[in-house]
Short mmCIF file of C-alpha atoms in Angstrom, two decimals:
data_model
loop_
_atom_site.label_atom_id
_atom_site.label_comp_id
_atom_site.label_asym_id
_atom_site.label_seq_id
_atom_site.Cartn_x
_atom_site.Cartn_y
_atom_site.Cartn_z
CA MET A 1 -1.71 17.33 40.38
CA LYS A 2 -2.64 16.34 36.35
CA LEU A 3 -5.12 16.61 35.43
CA LEU A 4 -6.71 12.43 34.21
CA HIS A 5 -9.03 12.92 30.68
CA LYS A 6 -10.68 9.95 30.67
CA GLY A 7 -14.04 11.22 28.73
CA MET A 8 -14.26 11.21 24.60
CA PHE A 9 -13.87 14.49 22.71
CA THR A 10 -14.98 15.52 19.36
CA ALA A 11 -12.54 15.18 17.11
CA CYS A 12 -14.09 17.14 13.84
CA LEU A 13 -13.47 21.00 16.04
CA PHE A 14 -9.49 21.35 15.24
CA TYR A 15 -7.13 20.42 12.54
CA PRO A 16 -4.07 19.41 14.08
CA LEU A 17 -5.33 16.61 15.55
CA LEU A 18 -7.57 15.44 12.14
CA LEU A 19 -5.00 15.17 9.93
CA GLN A 20 -2.64 12.74 11.43
CA ALA A 21 -3.96 9.78 9.48
CA GLN A 22 -3.78 11.63 5.62
CA THR A 23 0.44 12.02 4.72
CA GLU A 24 2.69 11.33 2.28
CA VAL A 25 3.07 7.59 3.23
CA ASP A 26 -0.57 7.01 2.10
CA ALA A 27 -0.84 8.45 -0.62
CA LEU A 28 1.98 5.94 -2.54
CA ARG A 29 0.65 2.86 -0.79
CA TYR A 30 -2.35 3.38 -3.07
CA SER A 31 -0.64 4.71 -5.98
CA GLN A 32 1.49 1.24 -6.38
CA LEU A 33 -0.50 -1.53 -7.80
CA SER A 34 0.51 -5.02 -8.06
CA PHE A 35 0.17 -7.19 -10.57
CA GLY A 36 -1.49 -11.40 -10.96
CA SER A 37 -5.13 -11.56 -9.97
CA THR A 38 -5.50 -14.80 -11.98
CA ALA A 39 -2.82 -17.52 -11.40
CA ARG A 40 -1.87 -17.08 -15.89
CA SER A 41 -0.71 -13.19 -15.16
CA LEU A 42 0.82 -14.74 -11.97
CA SER A 43 3.53 -17.06 -13.28
CA MET A 44 3.87 -15.03 -16.44
CA GLY A 45 5.10 -11.72 -14.40
CA GLY A 46 2.02 -9.20 -15.35
CA ALA A 47 3.13 -8.87 -18.33
CA PHE A 48 0.33 -9.46 -20.36
CA GLY A 49 -0.24 -6.17 -22.12
CA ALA A 50 -0.53 -7.42 -26.39
CA LEU A 51 -1.84 -10.58 -25.37
CA GLY A 52 -6.06 -10.81 -23.82
CA ALA A 53 -8.17 -13.13 -23.76
CA ASP A 54 -7.17 -13.24 -19.87
CA PHE A 55 -9.31 -11.02 -16.18
CA SER A 56 -6.31 -9.06 -15.31
CA THR A 57 -6.33 -7.51 -18.82
CA LEU A 58 -9.46 -6.07 -18.31
CA SER A 59 -7.61 -4.24 -15.23
CA ASN A 60 -4.73 -3.11 -16.73
CA ASN A 61 -5.21 -3.31 -21.17
CA PRO A 62 -8.88 -3.48 -21.39
CA ALA A 63 -8.11 -4.39 -25.14
CA GLY A 64 -7.35 -7.65 -23.82
CA ILE A 65 -11.80 -8.46 -24.12
CA GLY A 66 -11.83 -8.43 -27.70
CA VAL A 67 -9.52 -11.21 -28.23
CA TYR A 68 -11.97 -13.54 -26.69
CA ARG A 69 -13.46 -16.01 -28.82
CA LYS A 70 -15.80 -17.76 -26.71
CA SER A 71 -18.06 -16.13 -23.18
CA GLU A 72 -16.34 -17.93 -20.00
CA PHE A 73 -16.78 -17.69 -16.21
CA THR A 74 -13.28 -17.37 -14.08
CA PHE A 75 -12.39 -17.59 -10.07
CA SER A 76 -9.60 -17.58 -8.40
CA LEU A 77 -7.91 -18.73 -4.88
CA GLY A 78 -5.06 -17.38 -3.99
CA PHE A 79 -2.56 -17.73 -0.82
CA GLU A 80 0.05 -15.31 0.42
CA ASN A 81 3.18 -15.93 2.62
CA THR A 82 5.01 -12.38 3.46
CA THR A 83 8.07 -11.63 5.21
CA ALA A 84 9.88 -8.78 6.87
CA GLU A 85 13.30 -9.00 8.57
CA SER A 86 14.00 -5.55 10.05
CA GLU A 87 18.10 -3.82 11.22
CA PHE A 88 17.79 -1.97 13.46
CA MET A 89 20.90 -0.31 15.23
CA SER A 90 23.00 -3.58 14.51
CA GLU A 91 19.92 -5.18 15.77
CA ASN A 92 17.59 -8.31 13.82
CA SER A 93 14.48 -8.89 13.80
CA SER A 94 11.78 -10.73 11.48
CA ASP A 95 8.01 -11.20 11.26
CA ASN A 96 5.93 -12.51 9.09
CA ARG A 97 1.93 -12.77 7.51
CA PHE A 98 0.53 -15.69 5.50
CA ASN A 99 -2.88 -15.09 4.11
CA VAL A 100 -5.86 -16.51 2.29
CA SER A 101 -7.73 -14.26 -0.77
CA MET A 102 -10.07 -14.08 -3.70
CA PRO A 103 -7.46 -11.97 -6.25
CA ASN A 104 -10.66 -12.49 -8.67
CA LEU A 105 -14.44 -13.32 -10.02
CA GLY A 106 -15.28 -12.62 -13.38
CA LEU A 107 -17.03 -12.73 -16.57
CA VAL A 108 -16.91 -12.18 -20.01
CA PHE A 109 -19.43 -12.27 -22.27
CA ALA A 110 -18.65 -13.23 -26.13
CA PHE A 111 -20.53 -12.22 -28.96
CA THR A 112 -20.10 -12.91 -32.66
CA ASN A 113 -21.34 -10.77 -35.99
CA LYS A 114 -23.63 -13.17 -37.67
CA LYS A 115 -22.31 -11.09 -40.25
CA ARG A 116 -19.52 -12.40 -41.86
CA ASP A 117 -18.72 -9.98 -43.87
CA SER A 118 -18.81 -7.05 -42.07
CA ASP A 119 -15.41 -6.38 -40.55
CA TRP A 120 -16.43 -6.21 -36.81
CA LYS A 121 -16.07 -9.97 -35.93
CA GLN A 122 -17.17 -9.69 -32.44
CA PHE A 123 -18.20 -7.47 -29.59
CA SER A 124 -17.28 -8.50 -26.08
CA PHE A 125 -18.20 -7.37 -22.55
CA GLY A 126 -16.76 -8.14 -19.03
CA LEU A 127 -17.91 -7.67 -15.05
CA GLY A 128 -16.26 -8.75 -12.47
CA TYR A 129 -13.10 -8.48 -9.31
CA ASN A 130 -9.53 -7.64 -9.49
CA ARG A 131 -7.17 -7.67 -6.69
CA LEU A 132 -4.83 -4.85 -7.19
CA ALA A 133 -2.86 -4.86 -3.76
CA SER A 134 -2.89 -6.41 -0.64
CA PHE A 135 -1.90 -4.85 2.63
CA GLN A 136 -1.13 -7.77 4.72
CA SER A 137 1.58 -7.99 6.81
CA ASN A 138 3.44 -7.98 9.79
CA SER A 139 6.77 -6.45 10.65
CA PHE A 140 8.91 -5.98 14.34
CA PHE A 141 12.49 -4.33 15.14
CA GLU A 142 13.64 -2.94 17.72
CA GLY A 143 17.50 -1.91 19.25
CA LYS A 144 19.02 0.58 21.48
CA ASN A 145 18.89 4.68 20.79
CA PRO A 146 21.78 5.22 22.37
CA SER A 147 21.06 9.02 21.56
CA ASN A 148 17.64 10.30 21.40
CA SER A 149 13.69 9.64 22.33
CA LEU A 150 10.36 9.96 21.10
CA LEU A 151 9.54 12.28 23.84
CA ASP A 152 11.53 14.64 22.11
CA ASN A 153 9.78 14.65 19.36
CA PHE A 154 6.90 15.72 21.53
CA ILE A 155 8.92 18.05 22.67
CA GLN A 156 9.40 19.36 19.60
CA GLN A 157 6.27 19.31 17.99
CA VAL A 158 4.72 21.97 21.11
CA HIS A 159 8.16 23.89 20.88
CA ASN A 160 8.24 24.61 17.26
CA ASP A 161 4.55 25.42 17.26
CA GLY A 162 4.44 28.30 20.03
CA GLY A 163 4.42 26.30 23.67
CA ALA A 164 0.72 25.08 24.48
CA THR A 165 0.01 25.20 28.16
CA PRO A 166 -1.15 21.79 29.85
CA GLU A 167 -4.86 22.70 29.24
CA ASP A 168 -4.12 22.62 25.40
CA LEU A 169 -2.88 19.53 25.17
CA PHE A 170 -5.52 18.15 25.48
CA TYR A 171 -7.09 20.22 22.46
CA TYR A 172 -4.22 20.63 19.94
CA TYR A 173 -2.07 17.28 21.04
CA PRO A 174 -5.00 14.31 21.76
CA PHE A 175 -3.01 11.81 20.34
CA ASP A 176 0.42 11.71 21.46
CA VAL A 177 1.90 15.30 23.28
CA ASN A 178 -1.18 14.93 25.10
CA LEU A 179 -0.65 11.15 25.99
CA ALA A 180 2.72 11.46 27.18
CA TYR A 181 1.56 14.43 29.57
CA GLN A 182 -1.37 12.69 31.39
CA THR A 183 1.52 9.38 31.98
CA TYR A 184 3.65 11.79 34.11
CA LEU A 185 5.93 11.29 30.72
CA LEU A 186 6.93 15.24 30.61
CA ASP A 187 6.43 17.82 32.59
CA PRO A 188 6.01 21.33 32.30
CA ASP A 189 9.47 23.38 31.91
CA PRO A 190 10.40 24.69 35.09
CA ASN A 191 12.29 27.95 32.52
CA ASP A 192 9.69 27.97 30.53
CA SER A 193 5.72 26.86 31.74
CA LEU A 194 4.79 26.56 28.10
CA ASN A 195 7.67 24.11 26.55
CA TYR A 196 8.30 21.00 28.09
CA VAL A 197 10.83 18.03 29.54
CA SER A 198 10.92 14.15 29.15
CA ALA A 199 10.93 11.90 32.26
CA ILE A 200 13.73 10.58 30.25
CA PRO A 201 16.73 12.72 30.55
CA TYR A 202 18.89 11.47 27.89
CA GLY A 203 18.64 8.58 25.65
CA GLY A 204 19.81 4.92 25.86
CA GLU A 205 16.43 3.02 25.71
CA TYR A 206 15.14 0.11 23.88
CA GLN A 207 13.23 0.82 21.11
CA SER A 208 11.32 -1.25 19.37
CA ARG A 209 7.49 -1.21 16.78
CA SER A 210 6.15 -3.91 15.41
CA VAL A 211 2.82 -2.82 12.32
CA GLU A 212 0.20 -5.29 11.75
CA THR A 213 -1.52 -4.78 8.56
CA ARG A 214 -4.45 -5.60 6.92
CA GLY A 215 -6.52 -5.29 4.27
CA SER A 216 -6.48 -4.37 0.33
CA MET A 217 -6.95 -2.95 -2.51
CA GLY A 218 -9.63 -4.18 -5.43
CA GLU A 219 -11.21 -3.56 -8.31
CA PHE A 220 -14.80 -3.53 -9.62
CA VAL A 221 -14.50 -3.98 -13.67
CA LEU A 222 -17.59 -3.29 -16.08
CA THR A 223 -15.27 -3.71 -20.38
CA PHE A 224 -17.11 -3.30 -22.68
CA GLY A 225 -14.55 -3.75 -26.00
CA GLY A 226 -14.21 -5.52 -29.79
CA ASN A 227 -12.37 -6.97 -32.59
CA TYR A 228 -12.13 -5.28 -35.98
CA ASN A 229 -10.53 -7.87 -38.92
CA ASP A 230 -9.10 -9.48 -36.64
CA LYS A 231 -6.27 -7.03 -36.73
CA VAL A 232 -7.55 -4.71 -34.02
CA PHE A 233 -8.88 -5.31 -30.85
CA TRP A 234 -9.81 -2.07 -28.31
CA GLY A 235 -11.80 -2.29 -24.95
CA VAL A 236 -12.93 0.44 -22.20
CA THR A 237 -13.80 -0.29 -18.39
CA MET A 238 -14.86 1.92 -16.11
CA GLY A 239 -13.22 0.60 -12.55
CA PHE A 240 -14.68 1.18 -9.66
CA PRO A 241 -12.00 0.02 -7.21
CA GLY A 242 -12.59 0.01 -3.11
CA ILE A 243 -10.07 -0.17 -0.31
CA ARG A 244 -10.39 -1.49 2.79
CA TYR A 245 -6.87 -0.55 5.47
CA GLU A 246 -5.95 -0.74 8.88
CA GLU A 247 -2.64 -0.73 10.42
CA ARG A 248 -2.26 -1.51 14.24
CA ALA A 249 1.04 -0.48 15.30
CA ILE A 250 2.85 -0.61 18.41
CA TYR A 251 6.12 1.24 19.50
CA GLU A 252 7.78 0.76 23.44
CA GLU A 253 10.68 2.48 24.59
CA THR A 254 12.06 0.87 27.66
CA ASP A 255 15.40 0.27 30.54
CA LYS A 256 16.35 -2.92 30.23
CA ASP A 257 19.77 -2.16 31.71
CA ASN A 258 18.45 0.36 33.95
CA GLN A 259 20.40 3.27 32.91
CA ILE A 260 18.29 6.01 33.31
CA VAL A 261 17.87 7.92 37.16
CA SER A 262 16.27 10.19 38.67
CA ALA A 263 17.55 11.86 42.09
CA ASP A 264 14.06 10.72 43.49
CA SER A 265 14.44 6.63 43.20
CA SER A 266 10.24 6.25 43.00
CA SER A 267 10.09 8.23 39.61
CA ASP A 268 12.39 6.40 37.98
CA PHE A 269 11.40 5.70 34.01
CA LYS A 270 11.00 1.71 33.42
CA SER A 271 9.39 1.76 30.25
CA PHE A 272 6.26 3.04 28.54
CA SER A 273 3.81 2.23 25.39
CA TYR A 274 2.53 4.04 22.25
CA HIS A 275 -0.48 2.37 20.51
CA THR A 276 -1.82 3.88 17.61
CA PHE A 277 -5.37 2.11 15.71
CA LEU A 278 -5.42 3.34 12.13
CA LYS A 279 -8.52 2.82 9.47
CA THR A 280 -9.26 3.68 6.05
CA THR A 281 -11.89 2.64 3.44
CA GLY A 282 -12.12 4.74 0.14
CA ARG A 283 -14.37 4.22 -3.19
CA GLY A 284 -13.15 4.89 -6.59
CA ILE A 285 -13.44 5.91 -10.12
CA ASN A 286 -11.82 5.93 -13.02
CA GLY A 287 -11.52 5.21 -16.46
CA LYS A 288 -8.68 2.81 -18.73
CA PHE A 289 -8.35 2.61 -22.79
CA GLY A 290 -6.86 -0.10 -25.06
CA LEU A 291 -5.74 -0.94 -28.10
CA ILE A 292 -4.06 -4.30 -29.08
CA PHE A 293 -2.63 -4.11 -33.05
CA LYS A 294 -1.75 -7.61 -35.17
CA PRO A 295 0.52 -6.82 -37.62
CA ALA A 296 0.99 -10.12 -38.48
CA ASN A 297 0.24 -13.33 -37.09
CA PHE A 298 3.36 -13.86 -36.05
CA VAL A 299 3.10 -10.09 -33.53
CA ARG A 300 1.17 -8.11 -31.42
CA ILE A 301 1.60 -4.86 -30.31
CA GLY A 302 -0.06 -2.94 -27.48
CA ALA A 303 -0.79 0.07 -25.82
CA ALA A 304 -3.74 1.30 -22.64
CA ILE A 305 -4.33 4.56 -20.75
CA HIS A 306 -5.42 4.53 -16.90
CA THR A 307 -7.45 7.99 -15.74
CA PRO A 308 -6.28 8.98 -12.59
CA THR A 309 -8.51 7.21 -9.85
CA TYR A 310 -10.35 10.01 -7.52
CA PHE A 311 -11.28 8.49 -3.97
CA TYR A 312 -13.41 9.39 -1.89
CA MET A 313 -12.26 8.04 1.61
CA SER A 314 -12.66 8.25 5.42
CA ASP A 315 -9.85 7.96 7.86
CA GLY A 316 -11.15 6.81 11.61
CA TYR A 317 -8.27 6.64 14.59
CA ASP A 318 -6.97 6.86 17.64
CA SER A 319 -4.22 6.13 20.86
CA GLN A 320 -3.60 5.40 23.62
CA MET A 321 -0.20 5.72 25.81
CA SER A 322 1.15 3.61 28.85
CA SER A 323 3.81 4.31 31.17
CA SER A 324 6.06 2.91 34.26
CA PHE A 325 8.20 3.88 36.78
CA ALA A 326 9.57 2.24 39.56
CA ASN A 327 7.93 0.72 42.39
CA GLY A 328 4.90 -0.56 39.85
CA ILE A 329 3.90 2.72 39.55
CA SER A 330 2.03 2.65 35.94
CA TYR A 331 -0.29 5.25 34.36
CA TYR A 332 -2.61 4.97 31.08
CA GLN A 333 -4.16 6.98 28.93
CA GLU A 334 -6.65 7.32 25.78
CA SER A 335 -7.57 9.42 22.79
CA PRO A 336 -10.14 10.85 21.82
CA ILE A 337 -11.48 8.51 18.89
CA GLY A 338 -10.82 10.72 15.43
CA ASN A 339 -12.76 10.22 11.72
CA TYR A 340 -11.95 12.63 8.70
CA ASN A 341 -13.40 12.74 5.23
CA TYR A 342 -11.09 14.35 2.05
CA THR A 343 -10.32 12.85 -1.63
CA LEU A 344 -7.71 11.33 -2.95
CA THR A 345 -6.07 11.71 -6.71
CA THR A 346 -3.36 8.41 -7.95
CA PRO A 347 -1.45 8.64 -10.82
CA PHE A 348 -1.97 8.20 -14.97
CA ARG A 349 -0.37 5.40 -15.89
CA ALA A 350 0.42 4.96 -19.14
CA ILE A 351 1.80 1.01 -20.52
CA GLY A 352 3.44 0.20 -24.05
CA SER A 353 3.14 -4.16 -24.77
CA LEU A 354 5.15 -6.10 -27.26
CA ALA A 355 4.00 -9.55 -27.29
CA PHE A 356 6.04 -12.49 -30.29
CA ILE A 357 3.69 -15.69 -31.42
CA PHE A 358 4.64 -18.96 -32.16
CA GLY A 359 2.47 -20.34 -34.55
CA LYS A 360 0.78 -23.03 -31.03
CA ALA A 361 3.73 -23.73 -29.53
CA GLY A 362 4.67 -20.67 -27.56
CA LEU A 363 4.97 -16.76 -27.15
CA LEU A 364 7.36 -13.85 -25.58
CA SER A 365 4.84 -11.02 -23.64
CA PHE A 366 6.88 -7.49 -22.80
CA ASP A 367 4.88 -5.19 -20.88
CA TYR A 368 6.44 -1.48 -20.24
CA GLU A 369 4.04 0.61 -17.85
CA TYR A 370 5.57 4.39 -16.51
CA THR A 371 3.12 6.55 -13.67
CA ASP A 372 4.51 9.60 -11.86
CA TYR A 373 3.91 9.23 -8.39
CA THR A 374 3.65 12.97 -7.43
CA ASP A 375 0.38 12.47 -9.48
CA ALA A 376 -1.34 11.63 -6.45
CA HIS A 377 -2.65 14.94 -4.48
CA PHE A 378 -5.41 14.90 -1.12
CA ARG A 379 -7.84 17.18 -1.39
CA ALA A 380 -10.49 18.08 0.93
CA ASN A 381 -13.35 21.17 1.88
CA ASP A 382 -11.94 22.06 5.16
CA TYR A 383 -7.99 22.29 4.56
CA SER A 384 -4.88 22.57 2.37
CA PHE A 385 -2.83 19.70 2.44
CA SER A 386 -0.38 21.99 1.21
CA SER A 387 1.94 20.20 3.65
CA VAL A 388 1.63 16.58 2.27
CA ASN A 389 1.15 17.46 -1.17
CA ARG A 390 4.34 19.47 -1.21
CA ALA A 391 6.36 16.65 0.56
CA ILE A 392 5.32 14.58 -1.53
CA ASP A 393 6.07 16.12 -4.82
CA ASN A 394 9.64 16.22 -3.28
CA LEU A 395 10.10 12.95 -1.61
CA TYR A 396 8.29 9.99 -5.13
CA ASN A 397 10.08 9.90 -8.31
CA PRO A 398 8.57 12.22 -10.99
CA SER A 399 9.07 9.20 -13.35
CA VAL A 400 8.04 5.42 -12.23
CA ASN A 401 9.71 1.98 -14.56
CA ILE A 402 7.84 -1.38 -14.34
CA PHE A 403 8.67 -3.89 -16.66
CA ARG A 404 6.90 -7.28 -16.80
CA ALA A 405 8.24 -10.06 -19.01
CA GLY A 406 6.82 -13.36 -19.34
CA THR A 407 6.39 -16.43 -21.58
CA GLU A 408 4.73 -19.24 -22.00
CA TRP A 409 5.32 -23.04 -23.82
CA LYS A 410 2.48 -25.65 -25.11
CA TYR A 411 2.78 -29.53 -25.05
CA GLY A 412 -0.39 -30.69 -26.30
CA ALA A 413 -3.14 -29.19 -23.57
CA ILE A 414 -0.18 -28.21 -20.44
CA SER A 415 1.27 -24.83 -20.28
CA PHE A 416 4.42 -24.09 -19.03
CA ARG A 417 5.19 -20.26 -17.65
CA GLY A 418 7.48 -17.93 -16.71
CA GLY A 419 8.22 -15.00 -16.59
CA ALA A 420 9.92 -11.10 -14.07
CA ALA A 421 8.88 -7.94 -13.42
CA TYR A 422 10.57 -4.62 -11.91
CA TYR A 423 9.76 -1.93 -10.06
CA SER A 424 11.96 1.43 -10.45
CA PRO A 425 12.45 3.16 -6.89
CA ALA A 426 9.81 5.18 -5.62
CA PHE A 427 11.76 7.68 -4.47
CA ASN A 428 13.92 10.49 -5.97
CA SER A 429 16.73 9.43 -6.76
CA LYS A 430 18.41 12.78 -6.31
CA LEU A 431 17.07 12.83 -2.02
CA ASP A 432 18.93 10.80 0.46
CA VAL A 433 16.59 8.59 1.95
CA ASP A 434 19.81 7.55 4.54
CA THR A 435 18.59 3.46 3.01
CA LYS A 436 21.43 0.90 3.09
CA ILE A 437 18.95 -1.47 0.88
CA ASP A 438 17.39 -1.25 -2.41
CA GLN A 439 14.83 -0.18 -2.50
CA HIS A 440 14.10 -1.38 -6.64
CA SER A 441 11.26 -4.61 -6.46
CA VAL A 442 11.58 -7.32 -8.61
CA SER A 443 9.04 -10.37 -9.17
CA TYR A 444 9.76 -14.05 -11.05
CA THR A 445 7.12 -15.94 -11.68
CA GLY A 446 5.89 -19.85 -12.93
CA GLY A 447 3.71 -21.49 -13.89
CA ILE A 448 1.41 -24.64 -15.16
CA GLY A 449 -1.83 -24.82 -16.69
CA PHE A 450 -3.95 -27.47 -18.55
CA ARG A 451 -6.28 -26.11 -21.58
CA GLY A 452 -9.74 -28.28 -22.65
CA GLU A 453 -12.35 -26.79 -25.20
CA HIS A 454 -14.87 -26.33 -21.82
CA PHE A 455 -12.46 -26.01 -18.96
CA TYR A 456 -9.44 -24.91 -17.41
CA THR A 457 -7.27 -24.83 -14.95
CA ASP A 458 -3.52 -22.63 -14.29
CA LEU A 459 -1.38 -22.65 -10.76
CA GLY A 460 0.86 -20.00 -11.11
CA TYR A 461 3.78 -18.52 -8.30
CA GLY A 462 5.04 -15.50 -7.81
CA TYR A 463 8.24 -14.35 -5.57
CA THR A 464 8.96 -11.06 -5.05
CA ARG A 465 11.69 -8.62 -2.64
CA SER A 466 11.07 -5.39 -1.75
CA GLY A 467 12.96 -2.89 0.48
CA ASP A 468 11.48 0.31 2.70
CA PHE A 469 13.36 2.15 4.84
CA TYR A 470 11.60 3.80 8.22
CA ARG A 471 11.91 6.42 10.75
CA GLN A 472 9.13 7.14 14.50
CA TYR A 473 9.86 10.54 14.61
CA THR A 474 12.33 12.65 13.19
CA LEU A 475 14.11 15.88 15.19
CA ASP A 476 15.13 19.47 13.52
CA SER A 477 19.01 18.85 15.89
CA GLN A 478 19.76 15.58 15.76
CA ASP A 479 19.63 12.25 13.12
CA VAL A 480 17.30 9.67 14.04
CA PRO A 481 18.35 5.99 13.62
CA GLY A 482 15.96 4.35 11.02
CA ALA A 483 15.40 -0.06 11.09
CA THR A 484 16.15 -1.05 7.04
CA THR A 485 12.96 -3.61 6.32
CA THR A 486 13.68 -6.54 3.08
CA ARG A 487 10.91 -7.84 2.52
CA THR A 488 9.81 -11.66 0.89
CA SER A 489 6.59 -12.34 -0.38
CA HIS A 490 6.03 -15.66 -1.79
CA ARG A 491 2.60 -15.85 -3.77
CA VAL A 492 0.48 -18.58 -5.13
CA ILE A 493 -2.94 -18.91 -7.03
CA TRP A 494 -5.67 -21.34 -8.17
CA THR A 495 -7.36 -20.11 -11.14
CA VAL A 496 -10.76 -22.61 -12.75
CA GLY A 497 -12.45 -21.24 -15.52
CA PHE A 498 -15.50 -22.33 -17.88
CA ARG A 499 -16.09 -21.59 -21.19
CA PHE A 500 -19.05 -21.33 -22.74
#
């Protein structure tokens, strides 16, 4: 008879049970940034690197603070609806998530130099918050897999590690294999007591996965900059980003067609459910340096460099598994609670910008951003993360290109805006990532604004479409089907500001 462990166990004793939450996927998630923390920057595709005088530039090109002529307070309210449409084994599913947020809150103080003959015209200081990424999403997929099961992956884990006794499973595989063993989904191999066989003798069951993600990444900024002779604008930002991410996932396998029948009908498999939970928090620091040069009144050239961001991260995670057999027999098992602290360094960024100003009528603006996702890496005092860091080097694109373009045209106090943004794929083009979808991310934006002497308000809209691919597990000797997901996001930001 199997021994069911119901108590919790201190998770810090064994590395294998700690490191399930720190993967190359996490590194990419916290390295990818979105644009548009204010309505004006959103509606112009985030192309503000050569323009300035918008609070979003403090997290993009801090030289934008030198363009401010007056002190200003700004506040934004955001609304986002994200839809995920998935295809798995020729079956289509969809889910969506609506979220309300505060993408921006900021204060800029502009100080005019009272010495009229000085080339240093103005100095400015700003502080506040910009949202850098949203993790709000719901997704779901399901379909019939005729070939294999998640349990095959559990068996492979133990076999590749050299085997384990049932008593060792709790200590070395407390979040997955042990749960399957305790819920009678795995049994010791009668020919090899250190390995296991599945309660599902072959594939054919329906597989499904639902995921709820919550949280965001935002940055508190302190920025200082100035205006030299109305020709050169400069700025320096000290950024303090924060991460809050939660993921609740439910993976299920169900014998809907009653195909899996054992010799003892009382142990016929019906279904199992595997629940996982991850909560990640992080605090970081980075530096940003920027310049805007105005060689003529109709053109501005911008450049900015972002240092790598150093994050101190903390993960908490746990899992549960339940199984169901014939005649109403069911089992349930919980894992220990895992906790782990580590560091993550995200990549360096370089941004070049160009803008053309057509007097008071309008403007065109362009940004090009370069980053290398392979520069992301994990570290910890008690673990090397060598395999995860190698995966980052192998999987991700060493040259990710981001293009943003925006325009604004004025009619009196009213401005009309439009823009677009393009993000090249994060995955290395030399690899076969087994996807059937375009992994580029494309955004189209627009908006309207009103400018008064001491007050302004803007409304911006952004539509973003991107794709990704997900496999629940891998097997050494078999192909495992995955789900392709197309995500569409509709964002609306309303911003109000006061000049003084």
